[in-house]
Short mmCIF file of C-alpha atoms and ligand atoms in Angstrom, two decimals:
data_model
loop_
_atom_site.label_atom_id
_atom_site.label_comp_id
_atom_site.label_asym_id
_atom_site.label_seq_id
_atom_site.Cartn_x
_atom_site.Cartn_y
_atom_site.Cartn_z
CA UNK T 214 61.33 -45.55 10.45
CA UNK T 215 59.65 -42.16 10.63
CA UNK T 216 60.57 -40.70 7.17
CA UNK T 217 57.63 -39.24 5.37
CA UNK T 218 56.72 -41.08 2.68
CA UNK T 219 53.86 -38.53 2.05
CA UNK T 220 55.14 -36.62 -1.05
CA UNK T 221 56.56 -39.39 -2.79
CA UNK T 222 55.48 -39.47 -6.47
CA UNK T 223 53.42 -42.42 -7.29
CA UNK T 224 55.08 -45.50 -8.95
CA UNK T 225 54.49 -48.93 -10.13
CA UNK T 226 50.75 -48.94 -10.94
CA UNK T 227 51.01 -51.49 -13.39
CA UNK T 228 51.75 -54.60 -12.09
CA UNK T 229 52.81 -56.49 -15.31
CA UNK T 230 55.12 -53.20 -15.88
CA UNK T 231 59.07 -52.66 -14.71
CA UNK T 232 59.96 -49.09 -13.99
CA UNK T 233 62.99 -47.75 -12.74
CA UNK T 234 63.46 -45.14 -10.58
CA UNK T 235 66.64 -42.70 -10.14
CA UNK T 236 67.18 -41.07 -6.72
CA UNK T 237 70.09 -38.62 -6.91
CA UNK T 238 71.68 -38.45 -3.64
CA UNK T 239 74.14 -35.29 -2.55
CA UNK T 240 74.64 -32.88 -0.43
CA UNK T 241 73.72 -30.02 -3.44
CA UNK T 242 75.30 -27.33 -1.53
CA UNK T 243 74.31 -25.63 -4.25
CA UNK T 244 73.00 -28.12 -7.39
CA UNK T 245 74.55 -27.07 -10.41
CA UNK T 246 74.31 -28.20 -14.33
CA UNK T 247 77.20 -30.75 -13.64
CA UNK T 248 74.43 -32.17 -11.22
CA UNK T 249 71.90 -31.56 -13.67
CA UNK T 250 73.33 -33.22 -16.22
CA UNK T 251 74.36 -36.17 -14.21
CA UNK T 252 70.51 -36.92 -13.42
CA UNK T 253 69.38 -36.63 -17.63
CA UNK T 254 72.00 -38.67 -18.87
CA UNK T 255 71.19 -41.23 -16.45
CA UNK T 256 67.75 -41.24 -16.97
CA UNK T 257 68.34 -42.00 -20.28
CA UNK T 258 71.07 -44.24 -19.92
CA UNK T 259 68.69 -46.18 -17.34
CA UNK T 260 65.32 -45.88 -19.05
CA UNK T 261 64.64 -44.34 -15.46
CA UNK T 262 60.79 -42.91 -14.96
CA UNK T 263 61.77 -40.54 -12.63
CA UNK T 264 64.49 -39.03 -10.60
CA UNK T 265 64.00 -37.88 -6.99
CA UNK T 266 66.16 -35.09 -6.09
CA UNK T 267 67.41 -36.10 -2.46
CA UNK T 268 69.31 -33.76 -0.92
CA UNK T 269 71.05 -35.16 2.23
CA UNK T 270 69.46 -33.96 5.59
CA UNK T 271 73.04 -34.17 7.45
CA UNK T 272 75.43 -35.58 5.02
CA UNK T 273 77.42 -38.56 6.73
CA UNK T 274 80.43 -37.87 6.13
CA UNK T 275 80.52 -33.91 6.63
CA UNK T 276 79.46 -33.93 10.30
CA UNK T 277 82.82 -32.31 10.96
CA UNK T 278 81.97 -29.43 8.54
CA UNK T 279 79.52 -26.85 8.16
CA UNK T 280 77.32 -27.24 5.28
CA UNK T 281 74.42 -24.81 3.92
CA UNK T 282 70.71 -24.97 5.57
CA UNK T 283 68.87 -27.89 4.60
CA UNK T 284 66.27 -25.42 3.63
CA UNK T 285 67.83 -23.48 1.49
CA UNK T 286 70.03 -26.79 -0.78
CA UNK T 287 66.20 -28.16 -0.49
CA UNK T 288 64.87 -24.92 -2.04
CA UNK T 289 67.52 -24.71 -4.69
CA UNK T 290 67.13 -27.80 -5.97
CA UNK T 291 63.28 -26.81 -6.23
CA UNK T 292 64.07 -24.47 -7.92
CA UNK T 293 66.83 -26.33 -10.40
CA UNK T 294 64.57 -29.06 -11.03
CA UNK T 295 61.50 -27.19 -11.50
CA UNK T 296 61.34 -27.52 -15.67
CA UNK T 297 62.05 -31.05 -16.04
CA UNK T 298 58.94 -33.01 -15.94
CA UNK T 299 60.93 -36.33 -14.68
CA UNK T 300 62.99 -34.53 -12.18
CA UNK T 301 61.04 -34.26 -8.48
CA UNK T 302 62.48 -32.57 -5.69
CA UNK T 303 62.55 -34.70 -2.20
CA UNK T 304 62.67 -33.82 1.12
CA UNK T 305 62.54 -37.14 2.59
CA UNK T 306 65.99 -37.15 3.96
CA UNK T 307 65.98 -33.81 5.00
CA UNK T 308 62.75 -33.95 6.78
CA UNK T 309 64.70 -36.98 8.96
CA UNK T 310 66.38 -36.09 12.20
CA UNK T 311 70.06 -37.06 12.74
CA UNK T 312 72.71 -38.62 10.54
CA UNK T 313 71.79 -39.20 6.96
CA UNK T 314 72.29 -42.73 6.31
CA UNK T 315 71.77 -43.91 2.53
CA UNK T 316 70.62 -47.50 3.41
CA UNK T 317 67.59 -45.64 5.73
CA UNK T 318 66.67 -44.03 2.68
CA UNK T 319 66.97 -46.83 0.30
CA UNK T 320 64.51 -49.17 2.90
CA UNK T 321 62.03 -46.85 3.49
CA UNK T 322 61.58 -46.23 -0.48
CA UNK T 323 61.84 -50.07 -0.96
CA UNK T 324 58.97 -50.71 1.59
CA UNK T 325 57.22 -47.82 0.31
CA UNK T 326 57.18 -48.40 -3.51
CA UNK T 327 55.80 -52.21 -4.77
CA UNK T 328 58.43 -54.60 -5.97
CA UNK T 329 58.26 -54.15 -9.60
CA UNK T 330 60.01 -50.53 -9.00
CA UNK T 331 63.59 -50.96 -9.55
CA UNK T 332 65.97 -48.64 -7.17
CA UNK T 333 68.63 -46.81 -8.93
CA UNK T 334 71.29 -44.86 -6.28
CA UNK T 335 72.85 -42.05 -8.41
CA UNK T 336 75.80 -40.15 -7.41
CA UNK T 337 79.56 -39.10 -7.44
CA UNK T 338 82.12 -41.71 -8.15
CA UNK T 339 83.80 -40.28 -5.32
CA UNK T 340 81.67 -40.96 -2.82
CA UNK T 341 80.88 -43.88 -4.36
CA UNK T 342 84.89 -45.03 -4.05
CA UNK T 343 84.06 -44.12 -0.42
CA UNK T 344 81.16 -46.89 -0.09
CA UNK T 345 82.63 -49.16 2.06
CA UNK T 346 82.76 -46.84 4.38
CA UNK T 347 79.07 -46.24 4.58
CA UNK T 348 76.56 -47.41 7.36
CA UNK T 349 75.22 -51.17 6.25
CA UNK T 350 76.91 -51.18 2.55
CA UNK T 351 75.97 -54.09 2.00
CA UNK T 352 72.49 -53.89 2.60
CA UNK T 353 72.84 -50.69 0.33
CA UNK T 354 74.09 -52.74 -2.84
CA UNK T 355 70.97 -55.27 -2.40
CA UNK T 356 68.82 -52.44 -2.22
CA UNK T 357 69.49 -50.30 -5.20
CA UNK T 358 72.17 -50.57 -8.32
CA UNK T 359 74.76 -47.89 -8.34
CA UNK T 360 74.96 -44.95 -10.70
CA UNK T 361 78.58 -43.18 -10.26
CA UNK T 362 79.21 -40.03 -12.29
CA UNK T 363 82.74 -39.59 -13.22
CA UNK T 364 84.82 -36.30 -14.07
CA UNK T 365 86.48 -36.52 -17.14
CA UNK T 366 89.84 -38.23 -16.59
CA UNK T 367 88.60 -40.44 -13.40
CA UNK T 368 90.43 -43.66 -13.29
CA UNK T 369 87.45 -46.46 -13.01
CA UNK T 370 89.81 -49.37 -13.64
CA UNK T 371 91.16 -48.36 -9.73
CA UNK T 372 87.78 -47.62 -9.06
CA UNK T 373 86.33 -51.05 -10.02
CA UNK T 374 89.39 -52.98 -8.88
CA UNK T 375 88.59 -51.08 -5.22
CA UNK T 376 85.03 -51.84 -4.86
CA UNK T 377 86.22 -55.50 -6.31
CA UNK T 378 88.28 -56.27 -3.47
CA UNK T 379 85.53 -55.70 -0.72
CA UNK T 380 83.87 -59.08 -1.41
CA UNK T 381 80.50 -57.08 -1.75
CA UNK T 382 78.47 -58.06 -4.75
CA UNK T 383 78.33 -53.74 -5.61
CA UNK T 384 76.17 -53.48 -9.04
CA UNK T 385 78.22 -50.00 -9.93
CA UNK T 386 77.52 -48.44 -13.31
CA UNK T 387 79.97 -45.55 -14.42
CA UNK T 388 78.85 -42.85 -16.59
CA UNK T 389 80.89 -40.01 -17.36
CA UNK T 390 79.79 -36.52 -17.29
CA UNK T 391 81.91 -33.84 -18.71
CA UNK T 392 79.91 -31.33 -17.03
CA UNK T 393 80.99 -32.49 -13.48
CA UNK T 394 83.94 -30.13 -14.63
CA UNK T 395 81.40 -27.88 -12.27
CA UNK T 396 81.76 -28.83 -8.83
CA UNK T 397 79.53 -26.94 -5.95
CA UNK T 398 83.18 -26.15 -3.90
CA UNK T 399 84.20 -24.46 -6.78
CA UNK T 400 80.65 -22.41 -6.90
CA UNK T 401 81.15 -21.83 -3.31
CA UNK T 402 84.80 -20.37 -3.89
CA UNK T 403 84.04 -18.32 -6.80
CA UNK T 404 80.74 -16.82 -5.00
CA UNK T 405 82.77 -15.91 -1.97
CA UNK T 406 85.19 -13.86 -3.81
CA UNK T 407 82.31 -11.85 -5.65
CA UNK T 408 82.73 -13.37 -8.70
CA UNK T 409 80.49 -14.82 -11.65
CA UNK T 410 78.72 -18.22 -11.27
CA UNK T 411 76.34 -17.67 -14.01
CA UNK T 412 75.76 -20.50 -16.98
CA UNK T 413 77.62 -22.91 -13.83
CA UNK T 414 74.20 -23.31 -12.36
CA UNK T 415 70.31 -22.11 -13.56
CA UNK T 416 69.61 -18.47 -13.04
CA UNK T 417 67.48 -19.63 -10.40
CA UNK T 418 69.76 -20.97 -7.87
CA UNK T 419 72.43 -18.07 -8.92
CA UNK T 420 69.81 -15.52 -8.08
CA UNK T 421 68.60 -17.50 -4.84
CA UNK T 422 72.24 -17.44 -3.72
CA UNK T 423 72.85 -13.58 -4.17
CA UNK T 424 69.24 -13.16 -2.42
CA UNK T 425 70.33 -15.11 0.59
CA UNK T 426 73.77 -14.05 1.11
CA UNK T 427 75.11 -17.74 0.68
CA UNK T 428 78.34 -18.93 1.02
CA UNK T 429 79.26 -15.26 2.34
CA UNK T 430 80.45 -13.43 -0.46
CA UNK T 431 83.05 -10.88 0.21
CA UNK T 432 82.01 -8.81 -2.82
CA UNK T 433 79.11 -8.38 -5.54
CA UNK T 434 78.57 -11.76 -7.95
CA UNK T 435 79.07 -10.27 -11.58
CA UNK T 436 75.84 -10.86 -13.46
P1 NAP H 593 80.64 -35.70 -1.56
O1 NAP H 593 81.74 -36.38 -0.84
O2 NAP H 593 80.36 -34.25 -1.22
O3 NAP H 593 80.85 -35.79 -3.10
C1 NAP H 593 81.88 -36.54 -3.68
C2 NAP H 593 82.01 -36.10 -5.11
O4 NAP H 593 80.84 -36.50 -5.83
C3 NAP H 593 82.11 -34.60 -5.26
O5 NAP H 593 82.98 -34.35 -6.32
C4 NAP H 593 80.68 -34.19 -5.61
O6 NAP H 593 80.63 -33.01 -6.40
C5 NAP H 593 80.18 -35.36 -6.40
N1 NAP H 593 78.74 -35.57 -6.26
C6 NAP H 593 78.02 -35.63 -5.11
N2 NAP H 593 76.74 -35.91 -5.38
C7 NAP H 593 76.64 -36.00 -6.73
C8 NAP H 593 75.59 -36.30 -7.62
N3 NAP H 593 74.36 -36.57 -7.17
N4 NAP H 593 75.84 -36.31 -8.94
C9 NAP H 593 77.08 -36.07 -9.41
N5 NAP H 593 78.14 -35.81 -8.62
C10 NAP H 593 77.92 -35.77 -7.30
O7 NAP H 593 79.33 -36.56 -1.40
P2 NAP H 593 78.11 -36.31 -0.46
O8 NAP H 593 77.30 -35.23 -1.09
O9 NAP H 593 78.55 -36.17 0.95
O10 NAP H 593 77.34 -37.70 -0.58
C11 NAP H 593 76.83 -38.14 -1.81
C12 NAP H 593 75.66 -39.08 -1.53
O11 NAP H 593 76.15 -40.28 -0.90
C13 NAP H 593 74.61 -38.49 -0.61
O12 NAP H 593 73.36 -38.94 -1.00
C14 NAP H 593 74.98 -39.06 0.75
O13 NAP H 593 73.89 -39.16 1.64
C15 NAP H 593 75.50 -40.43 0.35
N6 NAP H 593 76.42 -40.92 1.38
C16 NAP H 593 75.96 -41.81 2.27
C17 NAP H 593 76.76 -42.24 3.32
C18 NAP H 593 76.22 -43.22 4.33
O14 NAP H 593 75.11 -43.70 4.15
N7 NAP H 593 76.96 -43.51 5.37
C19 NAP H 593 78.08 -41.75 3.42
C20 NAP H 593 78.53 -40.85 2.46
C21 NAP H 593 77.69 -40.41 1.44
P3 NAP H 593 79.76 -31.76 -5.90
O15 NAP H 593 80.40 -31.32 -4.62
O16 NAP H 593 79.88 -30.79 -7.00
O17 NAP H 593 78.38 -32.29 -5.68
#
């Protein structure tokens, strides 16, 4: 498959043992706390043992759109993650040529880790909604159970009844996250009119975007 398996944290030692492991997909153009938060809460939630960080190499559905440098939404979410002892950074999708396809992902880390790691896909209800959509879907639900984060005042019954009426057997959990008030557009707008995106995202990433000129700010960001 050709993805690099080679900085994968170790998992599943014990074989009489169960663990459970989160991988947080997005495009994280930039990460922010909503994302942040989204990845704790469903650690605990989950009883996960870790979370890999997976930015998306060339997000699928966003070939008709620019979108940041891998490098730099790879080195931001280093750089978010960095203090959280479950939380590890992964460039395994980015490090993959062409179109980033969830279900490549989800194999390779299924052939990769032994069976008594359980595979748990986190991310947006949105694109989640959009999962029918995606290449092999239904190889994707017998791969991994699905972790959607919600915005406050997301309709799941629709949700549900959606993902219902495809016939695939989808194992979707909802969570919501207050916090995914933040949204990265949103960073992205308020950075390119020069103003403040502090306490939306770590100090880190705010001071890695002013650094690198991201998202093309037309004036100064207010610290
Ligand atoms: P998106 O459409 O940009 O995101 C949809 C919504 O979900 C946005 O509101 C977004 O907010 C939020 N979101 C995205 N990732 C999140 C996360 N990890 N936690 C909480 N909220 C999140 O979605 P995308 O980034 O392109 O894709 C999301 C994931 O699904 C990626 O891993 C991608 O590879 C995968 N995907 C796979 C396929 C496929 O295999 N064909 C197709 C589509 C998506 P923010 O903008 O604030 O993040």
């Amino acid at each position: 498959m050709g993805l690099s398996t080679r900085l994968l944290p170790p998992l599943g030692a014990d074989a009489h043992k169960t663990y459970r492991l989160g991988i947080m997909g997005g495009t994280f153009d930039p990460i922010h706390y909503g994302h942040l938060v989204t990845a704790e809460q469903a650690r605990e939630a989950l009883d996960l043992d870790l979370v890999l960080f997976m930015p998306a190499g060339s997000p699928a559905f966003k070939q008709d759109r620019s979108v940041s440098d891998a490098e730099d939404r790879y080195a931001m979410t280093v750089l978010a993650t960095a203090a959280n002892a479950a939380f590890y950074p992964s460039r395994f999708e980015i490090d993959r040529p062409g179109v980033t396809y969830t279900v490549d992902t989800l194999s390779a880390l299924r052939e990769h880790y032994p069976d008594n790691v359980e595979l748990y896909f986190i991310t947006g209800a949105d694109a989640i909604m959009d999962i029918l959509a995606w290449h092999d879907a239904q190889r994707v639900a017998s791969l991994a159970t699905l972790i959607a984060a919600t915005r406050p005042g997301y309709d799941i019954d629709t949700a549900r009844a959606h993902i219902a009426a495809s016939g695939i057997d989808f194992d979707v959990r909802y969570i919501e996250i207050p916090a995914l008030a933040i949204s990265s557009s949103n960073i992205r707008e308020l950075v390119s009119v020069g103003k403040s995106v502090r306490y939306l995202t770590s100090e880190s990433v705010m001071g890695y975007i002013l650094k690198n000129h991201l998202y093309e700010p037309k004036g100064e960001c207010r610290r």
